[in-house]
Tab-separated table of C-alpha atoms in Angstrom:
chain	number	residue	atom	x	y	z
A	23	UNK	CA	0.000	0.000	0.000
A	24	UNK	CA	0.778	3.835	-0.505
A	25	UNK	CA	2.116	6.238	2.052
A	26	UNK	CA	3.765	9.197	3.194
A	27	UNK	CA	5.325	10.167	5.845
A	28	UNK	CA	6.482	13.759	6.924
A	29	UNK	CA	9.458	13.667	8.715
A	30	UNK	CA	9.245	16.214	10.979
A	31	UNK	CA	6.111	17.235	12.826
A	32	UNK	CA	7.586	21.314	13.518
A	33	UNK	CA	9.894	23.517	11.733
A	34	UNK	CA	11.323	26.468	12.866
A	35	UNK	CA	13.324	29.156	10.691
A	36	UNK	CA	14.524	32.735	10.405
A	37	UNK	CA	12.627	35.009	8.170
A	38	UNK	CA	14.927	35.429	5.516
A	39	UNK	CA	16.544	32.061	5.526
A	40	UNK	CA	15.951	28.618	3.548
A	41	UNK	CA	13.105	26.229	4.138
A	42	UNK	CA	13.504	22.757	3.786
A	43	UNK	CA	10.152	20.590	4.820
A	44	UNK	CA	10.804	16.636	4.294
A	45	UNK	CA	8.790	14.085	2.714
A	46	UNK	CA	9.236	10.599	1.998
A	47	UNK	CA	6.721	8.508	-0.041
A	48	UNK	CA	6.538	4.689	-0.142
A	49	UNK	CA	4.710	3.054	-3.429
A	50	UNK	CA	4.911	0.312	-5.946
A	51	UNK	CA	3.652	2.491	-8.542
A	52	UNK	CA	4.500	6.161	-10.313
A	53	UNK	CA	2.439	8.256	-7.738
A	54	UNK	CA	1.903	11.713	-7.952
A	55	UNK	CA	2.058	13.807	-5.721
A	56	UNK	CA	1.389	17.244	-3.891
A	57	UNK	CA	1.961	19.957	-1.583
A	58	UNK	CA	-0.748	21.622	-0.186
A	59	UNK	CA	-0.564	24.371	2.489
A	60	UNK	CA	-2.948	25.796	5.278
A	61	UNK	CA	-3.318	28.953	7.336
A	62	UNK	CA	-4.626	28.843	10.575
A	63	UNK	CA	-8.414	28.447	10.434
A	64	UNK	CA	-8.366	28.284	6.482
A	65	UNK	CA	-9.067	25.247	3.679
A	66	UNK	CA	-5.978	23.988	1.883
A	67	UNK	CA	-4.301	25.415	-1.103
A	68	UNK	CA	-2.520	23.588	-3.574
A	69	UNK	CA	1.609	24.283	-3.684
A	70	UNK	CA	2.465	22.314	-6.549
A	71	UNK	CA	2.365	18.566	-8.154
A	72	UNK	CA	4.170	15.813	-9.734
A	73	UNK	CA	2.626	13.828	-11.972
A	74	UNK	CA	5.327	12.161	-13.927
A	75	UNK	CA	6.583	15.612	-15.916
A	76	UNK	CA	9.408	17.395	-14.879
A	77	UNK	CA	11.399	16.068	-11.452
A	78	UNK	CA	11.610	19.683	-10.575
A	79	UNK	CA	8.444	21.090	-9.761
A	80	UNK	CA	7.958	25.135	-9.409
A	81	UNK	CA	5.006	26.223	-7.139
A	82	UNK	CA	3.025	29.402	-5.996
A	83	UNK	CA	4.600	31.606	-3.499
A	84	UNK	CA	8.277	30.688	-4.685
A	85	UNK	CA	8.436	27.102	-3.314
A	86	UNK	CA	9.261	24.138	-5.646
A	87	UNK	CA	9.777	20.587	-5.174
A	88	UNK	CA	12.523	17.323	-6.494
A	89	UNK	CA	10.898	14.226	-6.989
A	90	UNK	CA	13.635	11.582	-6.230
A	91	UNK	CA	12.627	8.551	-7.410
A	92	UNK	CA	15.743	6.440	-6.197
A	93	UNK	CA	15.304	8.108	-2.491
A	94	UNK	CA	11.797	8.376	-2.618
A	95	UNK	CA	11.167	11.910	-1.501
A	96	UNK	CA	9.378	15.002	-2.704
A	97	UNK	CA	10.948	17.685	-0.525
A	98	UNK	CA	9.642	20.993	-0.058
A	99	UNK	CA	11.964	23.901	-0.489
A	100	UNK	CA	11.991	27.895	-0.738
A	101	UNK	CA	14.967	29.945	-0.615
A	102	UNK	CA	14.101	32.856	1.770
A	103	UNK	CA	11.344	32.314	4.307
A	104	UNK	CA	8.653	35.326	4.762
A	105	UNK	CA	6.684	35.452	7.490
A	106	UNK	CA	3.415	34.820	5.471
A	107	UNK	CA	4.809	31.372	4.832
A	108	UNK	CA	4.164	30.392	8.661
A	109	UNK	CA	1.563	27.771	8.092
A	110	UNK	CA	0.811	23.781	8.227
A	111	UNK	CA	1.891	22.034	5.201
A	112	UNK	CA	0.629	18.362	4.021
A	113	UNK	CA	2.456	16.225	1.715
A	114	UNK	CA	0.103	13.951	-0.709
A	115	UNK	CA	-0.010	10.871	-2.627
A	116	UNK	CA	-2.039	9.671	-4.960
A	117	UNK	CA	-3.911	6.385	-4.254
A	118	UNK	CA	-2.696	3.567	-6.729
A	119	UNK	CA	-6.563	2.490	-7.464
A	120	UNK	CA	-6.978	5.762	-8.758
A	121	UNK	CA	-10.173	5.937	-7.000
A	122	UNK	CA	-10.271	9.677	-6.359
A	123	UNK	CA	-8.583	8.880	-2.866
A	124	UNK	CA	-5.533	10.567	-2.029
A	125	UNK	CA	-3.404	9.703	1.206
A	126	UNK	CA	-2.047	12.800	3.392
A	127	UNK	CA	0.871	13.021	5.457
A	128	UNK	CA	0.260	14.225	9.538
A	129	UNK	CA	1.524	17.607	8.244
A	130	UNK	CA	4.888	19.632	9.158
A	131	UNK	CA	4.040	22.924	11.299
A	132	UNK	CA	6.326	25.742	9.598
A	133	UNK	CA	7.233	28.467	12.343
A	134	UNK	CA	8.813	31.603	11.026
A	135	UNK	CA	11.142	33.778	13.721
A	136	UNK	CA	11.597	37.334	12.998
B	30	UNK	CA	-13.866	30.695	-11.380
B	31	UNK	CA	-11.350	28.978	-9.668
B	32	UNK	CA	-12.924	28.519	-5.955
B	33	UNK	CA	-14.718	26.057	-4.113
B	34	UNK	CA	-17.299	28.027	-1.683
B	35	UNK	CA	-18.286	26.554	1.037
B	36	UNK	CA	-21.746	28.021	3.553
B	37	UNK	CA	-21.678	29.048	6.111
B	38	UNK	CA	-18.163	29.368	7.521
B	39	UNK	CA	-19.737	28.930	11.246
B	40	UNK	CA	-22.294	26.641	12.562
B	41	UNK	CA	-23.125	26.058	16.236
B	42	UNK	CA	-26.399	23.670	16.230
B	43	UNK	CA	-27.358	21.469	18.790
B	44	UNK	CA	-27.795	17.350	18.948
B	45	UNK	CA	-31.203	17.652	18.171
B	46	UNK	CA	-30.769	19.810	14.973
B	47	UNK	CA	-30.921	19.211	12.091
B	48	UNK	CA	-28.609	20.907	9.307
B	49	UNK	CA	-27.067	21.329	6.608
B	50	UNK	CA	-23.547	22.427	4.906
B	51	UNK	CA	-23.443	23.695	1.119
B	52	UNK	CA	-20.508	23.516	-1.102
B	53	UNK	CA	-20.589	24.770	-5.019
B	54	UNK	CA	-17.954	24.884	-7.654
B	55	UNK	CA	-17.606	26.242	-11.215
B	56	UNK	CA	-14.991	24.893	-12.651
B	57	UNK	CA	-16.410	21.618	-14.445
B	58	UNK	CA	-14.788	19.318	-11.931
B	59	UNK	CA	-16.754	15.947	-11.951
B	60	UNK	CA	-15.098	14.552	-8.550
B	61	UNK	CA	-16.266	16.596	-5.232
B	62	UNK	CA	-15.458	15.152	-1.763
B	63	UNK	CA	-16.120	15.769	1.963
B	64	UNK	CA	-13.600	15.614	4.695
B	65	UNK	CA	-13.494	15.940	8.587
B	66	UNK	CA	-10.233	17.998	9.997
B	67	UNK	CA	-9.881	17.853	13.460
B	68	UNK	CA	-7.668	20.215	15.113
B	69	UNK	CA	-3.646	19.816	14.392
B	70	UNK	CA	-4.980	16.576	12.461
B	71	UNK	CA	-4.886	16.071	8.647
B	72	UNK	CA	-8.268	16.180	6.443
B	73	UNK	CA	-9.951	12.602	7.025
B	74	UNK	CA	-12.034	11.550	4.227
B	75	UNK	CA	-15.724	11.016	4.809
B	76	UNK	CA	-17.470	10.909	0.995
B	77	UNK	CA	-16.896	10.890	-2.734
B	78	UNK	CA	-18.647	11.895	-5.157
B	79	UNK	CA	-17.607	11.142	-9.262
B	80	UNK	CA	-19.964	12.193	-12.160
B	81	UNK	CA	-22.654	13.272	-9.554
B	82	UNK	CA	-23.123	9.101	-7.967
B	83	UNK	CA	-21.646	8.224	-4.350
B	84	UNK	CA	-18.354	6.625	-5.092
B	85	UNK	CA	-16.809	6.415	-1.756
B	86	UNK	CA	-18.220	6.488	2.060
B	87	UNK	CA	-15.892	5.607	4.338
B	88	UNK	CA	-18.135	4.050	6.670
B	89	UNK	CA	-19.174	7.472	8.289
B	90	UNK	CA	-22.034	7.144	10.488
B	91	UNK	CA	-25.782	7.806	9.221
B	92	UNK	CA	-26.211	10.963	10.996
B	93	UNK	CA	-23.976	12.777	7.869
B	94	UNK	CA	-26.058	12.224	4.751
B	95	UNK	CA	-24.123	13.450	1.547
B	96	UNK	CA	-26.220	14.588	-1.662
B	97	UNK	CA	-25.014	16.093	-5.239
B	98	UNK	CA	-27.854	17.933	-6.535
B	99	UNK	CA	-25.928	18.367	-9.956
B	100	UNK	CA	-22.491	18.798	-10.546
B	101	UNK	CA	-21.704	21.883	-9.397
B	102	UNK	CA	-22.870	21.595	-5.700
B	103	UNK	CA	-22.654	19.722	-2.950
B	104	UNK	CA	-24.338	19.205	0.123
B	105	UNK	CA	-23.687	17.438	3.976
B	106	UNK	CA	-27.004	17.010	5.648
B	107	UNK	CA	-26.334	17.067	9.222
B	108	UNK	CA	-29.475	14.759	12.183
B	109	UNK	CA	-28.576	13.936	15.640
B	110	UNK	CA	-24.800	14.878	15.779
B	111	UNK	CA	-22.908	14.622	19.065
B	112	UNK	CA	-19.924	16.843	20.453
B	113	UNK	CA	-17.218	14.464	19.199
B	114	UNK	CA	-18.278	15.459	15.537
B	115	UNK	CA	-17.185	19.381	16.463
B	116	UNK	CA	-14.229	19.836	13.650
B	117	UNK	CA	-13.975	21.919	10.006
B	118	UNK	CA	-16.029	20.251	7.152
B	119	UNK	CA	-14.008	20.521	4.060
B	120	UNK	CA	-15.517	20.398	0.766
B	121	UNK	CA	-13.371	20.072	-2.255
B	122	UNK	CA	-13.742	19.267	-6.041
B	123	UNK	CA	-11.243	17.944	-8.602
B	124	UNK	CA	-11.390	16.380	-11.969
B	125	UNK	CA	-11.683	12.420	-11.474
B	126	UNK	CA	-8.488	10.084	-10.616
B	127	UNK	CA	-6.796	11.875	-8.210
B	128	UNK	CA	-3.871	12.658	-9.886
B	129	UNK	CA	-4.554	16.082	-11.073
B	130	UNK	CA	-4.673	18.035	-7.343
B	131	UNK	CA	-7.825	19.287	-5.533
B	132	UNK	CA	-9.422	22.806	-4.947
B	133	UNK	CA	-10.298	22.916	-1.243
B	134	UNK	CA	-13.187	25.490	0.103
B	135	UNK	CA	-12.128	27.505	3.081
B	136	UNK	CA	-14.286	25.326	5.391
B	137	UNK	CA	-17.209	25.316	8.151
B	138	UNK	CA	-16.465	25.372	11.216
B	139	UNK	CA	-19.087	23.322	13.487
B	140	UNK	CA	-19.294	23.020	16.842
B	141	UNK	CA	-22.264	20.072	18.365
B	142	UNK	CA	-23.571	21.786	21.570
């Protein structure tokens, strides 16, 4: 079966430095997979996807992505962190029955220090 | 019209109520879905919805009752809830397979009095 699994539950950083939010995948199949993000007492908006195209994947709000297929991660990255970015973020993979499921990590909590 | 809107945004009701949370889209997606988020928790799936027909229930109880009118809204009707079932109702819609990335509303928030 499909998962994913976000390897770290908090993240702390300095506004102004890099942001680096881990995420492995395990699956027997080409998954895709996403990103999503969500502000405090708001739905969830998507980042950015894989879906087999380019490894590299460019999202909103200057983060992108590396699909890695030989260590199985989809790591999220942005150069300089703003304080807007302070939010929870989900990794997500799609569901190899390609039911319309799709299987979310327990989410990374991104702090921002001034 | 890229949004998923989802009324109301707050809903206090009590066990004995009976309501009901709307969700509408424009964008031609044929897949719409309901999830549960409980606080510091990632969305749990409750129903699916592909080409307007119930694909998916993941063995919610009976007191949610999902309905597609057409495919451009959807609704949670809501009988005899209890406290546990407090949490932010996420509607979303997508086109179908689940590899193309869903649209999420902004939520209700309900609390079961």
């Amino acid at each position: 079966a499909q998962s994913v699994t976000q390897l770290d539950s908090h993240v702390s950083v300095s506004e102004g430095t890099p942001v680096l939010l881990r995420c492995n995948y395990s699956s027997s199949y080409s998954p895709s997979l996403f990103w999503y993000v969500q502000h405090p007492n708001k739905g969830l908006q998507l980042l950015l996807k894989y879906t087999s195209a380019a490894t590299l994947v460019k999202g909103i709000n200057g983060f992108e992505a590396e699909f890695k297929k030989s260590e199985t991660s989809f790591h999220l990255t942005k150069p300089s962190a703003h304080m807007s970015d302070a939010a929870e973020y989900f990794c997500v993979v799609s569901s190899m029955n390609r039911d319309d499921k799709i299987i979310f990590g327990k989410g990374t909590r991104l702090h921002i220090l001034p | 019209d890229t949004e998923v809107t989802q009324t109301p945004k707050h809903l206090v009701m009590g066990m004995t109520n009976k309501k009901s949370l709307k969700c509408e889209q424009h964008m031609g997606h044929r897949a719409m879905y309901w999830y549960k988020q409980k606080a510091k928790k990632p969305p749990e799936l409750m129903f699916v919805y592909s080409y307007e027909k119930l694909s998916i229930n993941e063995s919610v109880p009976s007191r949610f009752s999902p309905e597609c009118p057409n495919s451009s809204l959807l609704n949670l009707h809501l009988h005899a809830l209890q406290p546990e079932d407090s949490a932010l109702y996420l509607c979303a819609s997508s086109q179908p397979g689940g590899n193309y990335g869903y649209t999420f509303g902004s939520g209700t928030r309900l609390t079961v009095v």
